[in-house]
Coordinates of N, CA and C in Angstrom, one line a residue:
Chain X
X1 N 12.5 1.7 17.7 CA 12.0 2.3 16.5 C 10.9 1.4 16.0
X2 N 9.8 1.6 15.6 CA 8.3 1.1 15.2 C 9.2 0.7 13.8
X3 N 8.7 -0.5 13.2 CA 9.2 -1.0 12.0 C 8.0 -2.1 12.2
X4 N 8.3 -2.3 10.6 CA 8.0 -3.5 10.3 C 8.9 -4.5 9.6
X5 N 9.2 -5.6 9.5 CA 10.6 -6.5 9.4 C 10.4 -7.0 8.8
X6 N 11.0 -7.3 7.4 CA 10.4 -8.8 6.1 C 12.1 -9.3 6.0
X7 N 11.7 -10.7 6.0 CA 13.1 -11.8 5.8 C 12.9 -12.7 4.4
X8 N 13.5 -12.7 3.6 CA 14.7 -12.5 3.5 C 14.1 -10.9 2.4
X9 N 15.3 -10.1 2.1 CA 14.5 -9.1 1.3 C 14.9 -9.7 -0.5
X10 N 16.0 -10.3 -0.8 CA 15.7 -11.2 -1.9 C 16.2 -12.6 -1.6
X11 N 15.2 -13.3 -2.9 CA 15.5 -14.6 -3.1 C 15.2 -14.8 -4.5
X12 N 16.3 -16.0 -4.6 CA 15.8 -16.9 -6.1 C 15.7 -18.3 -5.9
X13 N 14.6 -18.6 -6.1 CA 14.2 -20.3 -5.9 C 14.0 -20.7 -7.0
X14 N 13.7 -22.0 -7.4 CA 13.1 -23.1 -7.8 C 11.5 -23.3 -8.0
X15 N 11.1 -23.4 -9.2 CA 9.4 -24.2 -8.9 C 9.7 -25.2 -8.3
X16 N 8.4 -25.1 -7.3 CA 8.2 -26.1 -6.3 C 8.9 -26.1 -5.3
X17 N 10.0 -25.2 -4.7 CA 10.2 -25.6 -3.4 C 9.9 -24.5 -2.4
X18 N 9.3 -25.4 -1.7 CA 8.6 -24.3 -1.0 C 9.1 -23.3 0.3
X19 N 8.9 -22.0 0.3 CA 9.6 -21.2 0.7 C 8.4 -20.3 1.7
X20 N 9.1 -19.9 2.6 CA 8.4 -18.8 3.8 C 9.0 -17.3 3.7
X21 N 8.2 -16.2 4.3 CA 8.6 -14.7 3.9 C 8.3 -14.4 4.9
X22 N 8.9 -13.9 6.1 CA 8.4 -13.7 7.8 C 8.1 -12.4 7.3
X23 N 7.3 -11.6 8.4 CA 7.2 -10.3 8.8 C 7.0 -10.2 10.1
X24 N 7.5 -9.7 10.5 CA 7.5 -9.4 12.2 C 7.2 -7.6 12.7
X25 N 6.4 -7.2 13.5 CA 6.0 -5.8 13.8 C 6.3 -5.4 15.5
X26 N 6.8 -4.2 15.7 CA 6.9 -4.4 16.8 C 6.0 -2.8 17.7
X27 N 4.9 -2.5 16.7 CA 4.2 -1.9 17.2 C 2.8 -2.1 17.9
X28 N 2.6 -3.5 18.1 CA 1.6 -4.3 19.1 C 0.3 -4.0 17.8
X29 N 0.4 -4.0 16.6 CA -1.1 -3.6 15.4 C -1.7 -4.8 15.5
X30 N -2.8 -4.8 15.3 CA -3.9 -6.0 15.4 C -4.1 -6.6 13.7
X31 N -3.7 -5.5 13.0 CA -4.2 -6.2 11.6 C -2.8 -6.1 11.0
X32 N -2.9 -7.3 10.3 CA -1.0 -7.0 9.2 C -2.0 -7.9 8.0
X33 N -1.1 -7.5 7.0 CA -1.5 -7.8 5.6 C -0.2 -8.0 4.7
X34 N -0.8 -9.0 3.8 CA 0.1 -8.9 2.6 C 0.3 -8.7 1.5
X35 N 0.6 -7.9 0.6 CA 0.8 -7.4 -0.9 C 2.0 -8.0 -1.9
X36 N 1.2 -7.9 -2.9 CA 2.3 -8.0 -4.1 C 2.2 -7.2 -5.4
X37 N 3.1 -6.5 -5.4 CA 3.7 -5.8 -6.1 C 4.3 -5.7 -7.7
X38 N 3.2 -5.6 -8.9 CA 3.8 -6.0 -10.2 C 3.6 -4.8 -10.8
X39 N 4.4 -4.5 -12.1 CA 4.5 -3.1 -13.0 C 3.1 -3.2 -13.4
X40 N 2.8 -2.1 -13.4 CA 1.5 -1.7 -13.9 C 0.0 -2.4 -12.8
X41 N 0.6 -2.8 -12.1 CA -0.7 -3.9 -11.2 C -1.0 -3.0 -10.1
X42 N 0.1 -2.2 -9.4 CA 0.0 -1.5 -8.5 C 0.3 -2.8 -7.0
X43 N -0.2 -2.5 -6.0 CA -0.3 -3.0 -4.9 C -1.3 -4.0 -4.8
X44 N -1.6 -5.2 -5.0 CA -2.6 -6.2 -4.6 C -2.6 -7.1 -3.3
X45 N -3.5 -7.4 -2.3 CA -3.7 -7.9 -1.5 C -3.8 -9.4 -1.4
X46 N -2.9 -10.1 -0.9 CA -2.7 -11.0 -0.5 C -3.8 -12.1 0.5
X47 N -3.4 -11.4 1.6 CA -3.8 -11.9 2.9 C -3.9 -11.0 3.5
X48 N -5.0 -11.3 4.6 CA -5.2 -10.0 5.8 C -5.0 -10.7 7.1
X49 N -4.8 -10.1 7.9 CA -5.4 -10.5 9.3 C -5.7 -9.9 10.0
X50 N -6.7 -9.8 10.9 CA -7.5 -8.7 11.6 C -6.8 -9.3 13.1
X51 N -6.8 -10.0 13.5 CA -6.2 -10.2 14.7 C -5.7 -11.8 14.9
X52 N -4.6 -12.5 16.0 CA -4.4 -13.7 16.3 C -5.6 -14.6 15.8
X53 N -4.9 -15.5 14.9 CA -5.7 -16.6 14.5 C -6.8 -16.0 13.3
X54 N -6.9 -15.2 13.2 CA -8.2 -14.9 12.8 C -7.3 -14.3 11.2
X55 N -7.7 -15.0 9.8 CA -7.0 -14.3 8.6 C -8.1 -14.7 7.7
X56 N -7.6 -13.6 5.9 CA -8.8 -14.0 5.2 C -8.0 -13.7 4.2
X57 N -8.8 -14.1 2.9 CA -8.1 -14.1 1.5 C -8.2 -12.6 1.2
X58 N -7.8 -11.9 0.5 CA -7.7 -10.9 -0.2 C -8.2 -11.3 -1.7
X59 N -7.7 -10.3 -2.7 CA -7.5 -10.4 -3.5 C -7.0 -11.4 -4.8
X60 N -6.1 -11.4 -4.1 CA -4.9 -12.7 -5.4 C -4.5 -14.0 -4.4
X61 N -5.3 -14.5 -3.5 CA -4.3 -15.5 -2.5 C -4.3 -16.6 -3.4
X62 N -4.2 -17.1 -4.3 CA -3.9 -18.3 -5.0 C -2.7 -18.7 -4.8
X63 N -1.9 -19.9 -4.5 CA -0.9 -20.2 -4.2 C 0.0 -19.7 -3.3
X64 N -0.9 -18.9 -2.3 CA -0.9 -18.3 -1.1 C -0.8 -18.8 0.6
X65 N -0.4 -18.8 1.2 CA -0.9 -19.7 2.9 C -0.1 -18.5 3.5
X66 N -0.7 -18.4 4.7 CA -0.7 -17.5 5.7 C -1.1 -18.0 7.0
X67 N -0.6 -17.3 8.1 CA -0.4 -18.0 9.7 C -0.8 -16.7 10.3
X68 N -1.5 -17.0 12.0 CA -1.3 -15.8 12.5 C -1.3 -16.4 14.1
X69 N -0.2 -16.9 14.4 CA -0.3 -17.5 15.6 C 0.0 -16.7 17.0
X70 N 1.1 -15.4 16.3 CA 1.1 -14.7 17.6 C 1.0 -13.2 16.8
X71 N 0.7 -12.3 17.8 CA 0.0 -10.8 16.7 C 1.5 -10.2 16.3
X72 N 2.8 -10.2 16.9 CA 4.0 -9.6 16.0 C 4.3 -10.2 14.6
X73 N 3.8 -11.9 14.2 CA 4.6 -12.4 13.4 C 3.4 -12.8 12.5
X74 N 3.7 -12.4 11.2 CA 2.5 -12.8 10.3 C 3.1 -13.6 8.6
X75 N 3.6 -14.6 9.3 CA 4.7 -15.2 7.6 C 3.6 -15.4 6.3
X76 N 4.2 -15.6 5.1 CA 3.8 -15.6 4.1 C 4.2 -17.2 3.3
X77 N 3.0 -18.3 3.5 CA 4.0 -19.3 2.5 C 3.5 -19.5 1.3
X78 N 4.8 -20.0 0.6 CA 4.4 -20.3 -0.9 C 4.9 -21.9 -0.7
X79 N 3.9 -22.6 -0.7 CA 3.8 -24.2 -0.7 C 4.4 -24.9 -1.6
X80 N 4.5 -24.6 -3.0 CA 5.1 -24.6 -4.1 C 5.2 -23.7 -5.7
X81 N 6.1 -22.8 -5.1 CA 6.1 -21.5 -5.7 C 5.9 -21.8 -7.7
X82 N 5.8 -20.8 -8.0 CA 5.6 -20.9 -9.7 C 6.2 -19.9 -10.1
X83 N 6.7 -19.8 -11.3 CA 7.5 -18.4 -12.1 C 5.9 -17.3 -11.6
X84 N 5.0 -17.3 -12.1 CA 3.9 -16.5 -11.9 C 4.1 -15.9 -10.8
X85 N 4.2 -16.1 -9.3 CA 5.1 -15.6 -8.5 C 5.9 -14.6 -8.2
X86 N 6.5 -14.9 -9.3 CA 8.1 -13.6 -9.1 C 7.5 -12.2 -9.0
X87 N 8.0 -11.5 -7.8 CA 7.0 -10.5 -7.9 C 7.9 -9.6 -6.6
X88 N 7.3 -8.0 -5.9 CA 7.7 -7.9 -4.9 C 6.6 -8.1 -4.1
X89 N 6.9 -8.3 -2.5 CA 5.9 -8.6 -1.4 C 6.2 -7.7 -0.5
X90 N 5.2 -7.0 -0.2 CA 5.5 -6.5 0.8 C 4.5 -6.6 2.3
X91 N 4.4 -6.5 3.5 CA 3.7 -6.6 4.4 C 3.7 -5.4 5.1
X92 N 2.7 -5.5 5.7 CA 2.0 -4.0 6.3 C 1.1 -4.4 7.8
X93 N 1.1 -3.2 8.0 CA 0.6 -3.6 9.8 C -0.2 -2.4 10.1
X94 N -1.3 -2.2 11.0 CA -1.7 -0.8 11.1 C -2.5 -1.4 13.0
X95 N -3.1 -0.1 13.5 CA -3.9 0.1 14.6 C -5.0 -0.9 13.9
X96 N -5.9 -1.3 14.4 CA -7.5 -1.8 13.9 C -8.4 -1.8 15.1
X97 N -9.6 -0.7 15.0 CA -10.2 -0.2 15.6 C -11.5 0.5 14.9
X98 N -12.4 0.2 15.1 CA -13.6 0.7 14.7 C -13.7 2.6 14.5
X99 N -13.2 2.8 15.3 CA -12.8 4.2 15.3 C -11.4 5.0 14.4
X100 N -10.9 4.5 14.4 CA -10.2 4.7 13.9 C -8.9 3.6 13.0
X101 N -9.2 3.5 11.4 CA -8.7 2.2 10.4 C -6.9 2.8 10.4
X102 N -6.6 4.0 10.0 CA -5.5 4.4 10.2 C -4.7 4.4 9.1
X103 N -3.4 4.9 9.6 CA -2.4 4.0 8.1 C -2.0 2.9 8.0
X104 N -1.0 2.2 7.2 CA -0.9 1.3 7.2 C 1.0 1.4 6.7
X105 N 1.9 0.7 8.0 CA 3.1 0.6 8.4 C 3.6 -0.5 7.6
X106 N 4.7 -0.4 6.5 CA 5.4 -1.0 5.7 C 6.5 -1.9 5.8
X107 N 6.4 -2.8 5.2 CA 8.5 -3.2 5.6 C 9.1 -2.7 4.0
X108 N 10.4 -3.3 3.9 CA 11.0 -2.9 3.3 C 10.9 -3.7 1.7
X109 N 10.0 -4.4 2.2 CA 9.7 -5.6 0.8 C 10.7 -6.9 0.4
X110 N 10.1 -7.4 0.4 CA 10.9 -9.1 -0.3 C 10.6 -8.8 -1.8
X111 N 12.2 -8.8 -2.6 CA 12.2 -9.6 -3.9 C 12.0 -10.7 -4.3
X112 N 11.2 -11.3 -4.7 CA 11.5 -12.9 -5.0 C 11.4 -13.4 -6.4
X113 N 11.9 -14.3 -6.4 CA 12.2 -14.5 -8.2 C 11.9 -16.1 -7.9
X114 N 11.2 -16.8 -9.0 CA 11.2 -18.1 -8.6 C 11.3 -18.5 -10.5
X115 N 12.4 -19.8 -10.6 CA 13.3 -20.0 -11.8 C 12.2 -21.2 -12.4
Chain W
X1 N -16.8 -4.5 -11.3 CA -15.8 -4.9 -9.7 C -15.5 -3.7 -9.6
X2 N -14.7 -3.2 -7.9 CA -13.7 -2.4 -7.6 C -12.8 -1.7 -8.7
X3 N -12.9 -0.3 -9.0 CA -12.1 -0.1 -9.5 C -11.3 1.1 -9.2
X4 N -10.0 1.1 -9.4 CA -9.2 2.7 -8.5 C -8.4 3.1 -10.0
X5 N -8.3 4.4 -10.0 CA -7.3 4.4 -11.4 C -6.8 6.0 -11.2
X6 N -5.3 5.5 -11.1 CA -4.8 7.0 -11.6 C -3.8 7.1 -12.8
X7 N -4.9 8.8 -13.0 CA -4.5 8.7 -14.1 C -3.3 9.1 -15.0
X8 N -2.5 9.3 -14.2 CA -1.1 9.3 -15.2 C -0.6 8.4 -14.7
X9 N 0.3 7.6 -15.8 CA 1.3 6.5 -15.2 C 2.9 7.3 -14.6
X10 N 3.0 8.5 -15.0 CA 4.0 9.5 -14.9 C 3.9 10.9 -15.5
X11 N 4.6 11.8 -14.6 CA 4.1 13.5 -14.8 C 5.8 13.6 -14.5
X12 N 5.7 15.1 -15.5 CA 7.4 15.5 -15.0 C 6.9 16.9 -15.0
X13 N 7.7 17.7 -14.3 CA 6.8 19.1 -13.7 C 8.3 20.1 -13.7
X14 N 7.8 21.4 -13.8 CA 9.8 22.1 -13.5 C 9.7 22.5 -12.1
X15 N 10.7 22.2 -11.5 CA 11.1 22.3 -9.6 C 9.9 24.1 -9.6
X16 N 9.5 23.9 -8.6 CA 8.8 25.7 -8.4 C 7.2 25.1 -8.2
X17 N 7.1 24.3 -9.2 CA 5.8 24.1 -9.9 C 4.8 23.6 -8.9
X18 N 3.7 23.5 -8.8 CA 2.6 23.0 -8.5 C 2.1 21.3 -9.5
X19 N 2.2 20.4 -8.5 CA 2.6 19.0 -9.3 C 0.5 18.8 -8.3
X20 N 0.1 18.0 -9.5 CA -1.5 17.7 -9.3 C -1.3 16.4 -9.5
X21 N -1.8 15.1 -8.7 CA -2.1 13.8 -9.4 C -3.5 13.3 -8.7
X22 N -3.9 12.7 -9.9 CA -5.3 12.5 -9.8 C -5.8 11.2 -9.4
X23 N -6.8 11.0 -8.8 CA -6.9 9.3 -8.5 C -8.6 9.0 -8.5
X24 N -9.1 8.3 -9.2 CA -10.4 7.9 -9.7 C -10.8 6.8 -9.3
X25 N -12.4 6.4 -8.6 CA -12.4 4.8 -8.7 C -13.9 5.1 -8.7
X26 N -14.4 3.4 -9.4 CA -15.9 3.1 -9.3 C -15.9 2.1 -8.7
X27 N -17.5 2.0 -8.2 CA -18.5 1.0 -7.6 C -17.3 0.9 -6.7
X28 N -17.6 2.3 -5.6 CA -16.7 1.1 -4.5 C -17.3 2.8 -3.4
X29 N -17.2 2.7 -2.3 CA -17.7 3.9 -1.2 C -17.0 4.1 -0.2
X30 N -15.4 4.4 -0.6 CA -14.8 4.4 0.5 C -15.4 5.5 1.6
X31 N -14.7 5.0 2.8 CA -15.0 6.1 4.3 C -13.8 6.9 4.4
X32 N -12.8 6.3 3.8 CA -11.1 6.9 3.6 C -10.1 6.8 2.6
X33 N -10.2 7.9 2.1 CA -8.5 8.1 0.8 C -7.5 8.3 1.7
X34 N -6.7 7.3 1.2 CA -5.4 7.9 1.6 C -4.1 8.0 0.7
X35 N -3.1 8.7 0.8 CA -2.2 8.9 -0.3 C -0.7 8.2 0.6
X36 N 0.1 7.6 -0.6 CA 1.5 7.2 0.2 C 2.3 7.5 -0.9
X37 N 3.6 7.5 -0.3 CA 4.6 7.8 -1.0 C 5.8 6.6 -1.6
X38 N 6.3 6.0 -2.6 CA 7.1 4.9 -3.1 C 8.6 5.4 -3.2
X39 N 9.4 5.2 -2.7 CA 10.7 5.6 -3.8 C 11.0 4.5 -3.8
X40 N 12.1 4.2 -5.3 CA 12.5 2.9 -5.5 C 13.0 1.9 -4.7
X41 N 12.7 0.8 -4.6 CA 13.3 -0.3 -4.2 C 13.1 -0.3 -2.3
X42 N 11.9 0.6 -2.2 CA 11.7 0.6 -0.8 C 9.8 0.3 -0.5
X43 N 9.4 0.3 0.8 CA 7.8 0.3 1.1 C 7.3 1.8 1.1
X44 N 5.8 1.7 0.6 CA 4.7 2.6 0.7 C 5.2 3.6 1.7
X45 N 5.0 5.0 2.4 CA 5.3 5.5 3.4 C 3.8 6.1 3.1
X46 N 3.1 6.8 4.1 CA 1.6 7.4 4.8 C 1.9 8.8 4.8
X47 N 1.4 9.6 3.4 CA 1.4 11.3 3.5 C 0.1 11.3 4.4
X48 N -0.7 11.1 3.6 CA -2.1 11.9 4.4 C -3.8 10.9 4.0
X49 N -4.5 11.0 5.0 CA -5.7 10.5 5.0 C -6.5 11.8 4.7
X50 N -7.7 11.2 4.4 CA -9.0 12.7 4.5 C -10.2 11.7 4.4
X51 N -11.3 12.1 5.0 CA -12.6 10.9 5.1 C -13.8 11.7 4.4
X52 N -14.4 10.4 4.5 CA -15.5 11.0 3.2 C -16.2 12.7 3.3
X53 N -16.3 12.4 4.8 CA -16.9 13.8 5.1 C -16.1 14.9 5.1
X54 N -15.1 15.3 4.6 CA -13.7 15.9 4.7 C -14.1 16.7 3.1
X55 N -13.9 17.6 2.8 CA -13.0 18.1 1.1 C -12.2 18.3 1.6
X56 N -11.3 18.9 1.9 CA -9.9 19.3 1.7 C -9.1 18.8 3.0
X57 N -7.9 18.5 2.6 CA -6.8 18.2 4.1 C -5.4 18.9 3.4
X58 N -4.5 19.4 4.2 CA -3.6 19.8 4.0 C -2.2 19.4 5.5
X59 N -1.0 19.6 4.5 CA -0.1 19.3 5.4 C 1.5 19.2 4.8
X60 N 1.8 20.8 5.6 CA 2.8 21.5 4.8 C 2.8 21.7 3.3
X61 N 3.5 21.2 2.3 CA 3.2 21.7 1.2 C 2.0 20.8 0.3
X62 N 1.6 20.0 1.1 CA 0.6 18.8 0.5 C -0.7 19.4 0.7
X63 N -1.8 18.9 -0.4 CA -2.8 18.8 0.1 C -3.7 17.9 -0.7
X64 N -4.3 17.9 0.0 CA -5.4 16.5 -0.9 C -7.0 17.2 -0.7
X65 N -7.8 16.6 -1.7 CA -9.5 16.8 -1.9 C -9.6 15.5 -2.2
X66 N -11.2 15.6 -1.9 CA -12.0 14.6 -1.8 C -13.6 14.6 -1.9
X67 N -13.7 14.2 -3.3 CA -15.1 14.7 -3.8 C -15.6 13.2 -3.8
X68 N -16.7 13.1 -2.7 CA -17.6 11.8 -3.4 C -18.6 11.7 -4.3
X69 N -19.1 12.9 -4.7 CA -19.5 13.1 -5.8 C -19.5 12.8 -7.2
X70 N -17.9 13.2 -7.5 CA -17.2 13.0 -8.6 C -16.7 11.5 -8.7
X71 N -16.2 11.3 -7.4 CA -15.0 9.4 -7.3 C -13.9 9.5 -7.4
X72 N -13.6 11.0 -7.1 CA -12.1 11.8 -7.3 C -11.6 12.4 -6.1
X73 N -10.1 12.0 -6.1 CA -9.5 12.9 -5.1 C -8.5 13.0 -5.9
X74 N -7.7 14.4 -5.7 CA -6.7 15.4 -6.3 C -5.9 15.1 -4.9
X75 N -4.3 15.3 -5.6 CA -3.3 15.3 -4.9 C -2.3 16.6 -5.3
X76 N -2.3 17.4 -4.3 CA -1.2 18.6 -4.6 C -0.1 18.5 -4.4
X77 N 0.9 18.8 -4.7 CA 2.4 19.3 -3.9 C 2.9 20.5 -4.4
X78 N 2.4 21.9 -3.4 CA 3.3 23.0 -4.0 C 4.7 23.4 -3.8
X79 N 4.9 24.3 -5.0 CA 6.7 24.7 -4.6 C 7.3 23.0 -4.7
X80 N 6.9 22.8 -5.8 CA 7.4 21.2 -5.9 C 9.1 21.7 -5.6
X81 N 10.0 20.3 -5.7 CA 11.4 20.3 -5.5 C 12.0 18.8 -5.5
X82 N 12.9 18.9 -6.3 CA 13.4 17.6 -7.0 C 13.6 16.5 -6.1
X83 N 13.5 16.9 -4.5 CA 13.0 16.0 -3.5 C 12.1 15.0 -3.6
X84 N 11.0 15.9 -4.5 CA 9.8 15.0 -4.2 C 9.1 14.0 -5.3
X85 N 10.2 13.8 -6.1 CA 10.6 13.1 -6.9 C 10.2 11.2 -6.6
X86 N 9.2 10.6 -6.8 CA 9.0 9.6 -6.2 C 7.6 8.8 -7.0
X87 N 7.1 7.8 -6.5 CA 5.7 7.6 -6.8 C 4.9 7.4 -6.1
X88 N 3.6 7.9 -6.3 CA 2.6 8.3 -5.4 C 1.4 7.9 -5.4
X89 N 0.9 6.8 -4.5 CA -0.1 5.9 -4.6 C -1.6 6.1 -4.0
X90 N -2.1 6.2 -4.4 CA -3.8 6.6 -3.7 C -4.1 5.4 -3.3
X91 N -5.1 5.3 -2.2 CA -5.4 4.0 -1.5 C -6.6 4.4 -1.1
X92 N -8.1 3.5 -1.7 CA -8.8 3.8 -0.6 C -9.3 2.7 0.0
X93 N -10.0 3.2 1.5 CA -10.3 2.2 2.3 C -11.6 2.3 2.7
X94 N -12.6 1.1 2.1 CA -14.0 1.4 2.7 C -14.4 0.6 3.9
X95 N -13.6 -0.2 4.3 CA -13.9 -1.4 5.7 C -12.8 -1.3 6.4
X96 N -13.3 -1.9 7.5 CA -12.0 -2.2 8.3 C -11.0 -3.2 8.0
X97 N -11.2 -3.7 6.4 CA -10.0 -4.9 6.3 C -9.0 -5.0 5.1
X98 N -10.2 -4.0 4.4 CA -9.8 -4.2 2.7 C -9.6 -2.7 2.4
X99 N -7.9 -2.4 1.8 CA -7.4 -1.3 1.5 C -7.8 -1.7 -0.2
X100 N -7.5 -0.9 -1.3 CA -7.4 -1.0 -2.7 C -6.3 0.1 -3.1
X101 N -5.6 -0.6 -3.1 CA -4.5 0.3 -4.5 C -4.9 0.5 -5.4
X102 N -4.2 1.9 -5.6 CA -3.8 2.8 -7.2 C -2.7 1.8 -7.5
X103 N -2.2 2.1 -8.6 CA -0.8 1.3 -9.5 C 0.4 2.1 -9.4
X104 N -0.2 3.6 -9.4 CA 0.9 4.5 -8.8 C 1.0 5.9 -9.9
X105 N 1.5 7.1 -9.9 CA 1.8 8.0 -10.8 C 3.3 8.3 -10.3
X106 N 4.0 8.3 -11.1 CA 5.6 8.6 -10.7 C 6.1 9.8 -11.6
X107 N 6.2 10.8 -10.5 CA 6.3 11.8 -10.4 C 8.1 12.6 -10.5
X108 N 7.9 13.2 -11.3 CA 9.6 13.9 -11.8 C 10.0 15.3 -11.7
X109 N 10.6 15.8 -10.6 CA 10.7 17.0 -11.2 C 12.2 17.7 -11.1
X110 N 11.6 18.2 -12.5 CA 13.2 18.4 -12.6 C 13.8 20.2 -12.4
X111 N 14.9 20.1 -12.7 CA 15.4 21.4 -11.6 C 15.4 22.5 -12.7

């Protein structure tokens, strides 16, 4: 089944300790991305990646870090999280091709709360 | 800057009905709208794309327009039904990298 995988789907941390958000895809997509999710804010962009190794800031990446060492797995870190933070995340994956941009394949979202 | 906006934050419609949600943006040229679907506590799901060169797309009881003209695309759902009950996010995409979110219109219909 095509999915996209986010770990853990909730958490409650601590300011400052620093925490990781995997996403793993197993539909071979070249680009995955990251969102965060606030009332009224809609969907904001995190982080992108167009393919291995290769990522860029979006939108909001402030206190943001991102990896893209192999094309299934695209984690999310927060180095030292802040209440500002608390938010949902979600990650997304799609085809990336000049011809065709496509949709864009979901996981199920990370809660996170940081105290 | 970029700007996307739809404009109801929520619509409640009676089951039968024809449900419209609207989605607006400036200074931005997307090549593609696309619409997704939210239910609580879960990820975006993919109704339908339409590209600039496109007005109208359809698909089963959905349809969507797309006026570059205006900076508007309309979202239909006929013969609504308490199914489709959810929130509904317009996205558009002008590059190969950078999507922009709507905030969403959450949609209600009741029976």
């Amino acid at each position: 089944e095509a999915q996209v995988t986010q770990n853990p789907r909730y958490l409650i941390t601590v300011t400052g300790k620093k925490l990781t958000v995997t996403c793993s895809q197993n539909m071979n997509h070249e680009y995955m991305s990251w969102y965060r999710q606030d009332p009224g804010l809609g969907l904001r962009q995190i982080y992108y990646s167009m393919n291995v190794e290769v990522t860029d800031k979006g939108d909001v990446p402030e206190g943001y870090k991102v990896s893209r060492k192999e094309k299934r797995n695209f984690p999310l870190i927060l180095e030292s999280p802040s209440p500002n933070q608390t938010s949902l995340y979600f990650c997304a994956s799609r085809r990336q091709s000049l011809a065709n941009t496509g949709e864009l394949f979901f996981g199920e979202g990370s809660r996170l709360t940081v105290l | 800057s970029q700007k996307i906006e739809q404009n109801s934050e929520a619509l409640n419609i009676q089951e039968g009905k024809t449900a419209t949600l609207t989605c607006n943006y400036t200074n931005y040229s997307p090549a593609y709208l696309q619409w997704y679907r939210q239910d609580p506590g879960r990820g975006p799901v993919f109704l339908l794309l339409i590209r600039e060169n496109e007005k109208e797309k359809r698909k089963e009881r959905l349809k969507v327009t797309f006026d570059t003209t205006l900076k508007q695309s309309l979202f239909h759902i006929t013969a609504s039904q308490p199914a489709d009950s959810a929130t509904y996010l317009c996205a558009l995409d002008g590059s190969a990298s950078k999507i922009i979110f709507g905030s969403g219109t959450r949609l209600s219909i009741r029976p």
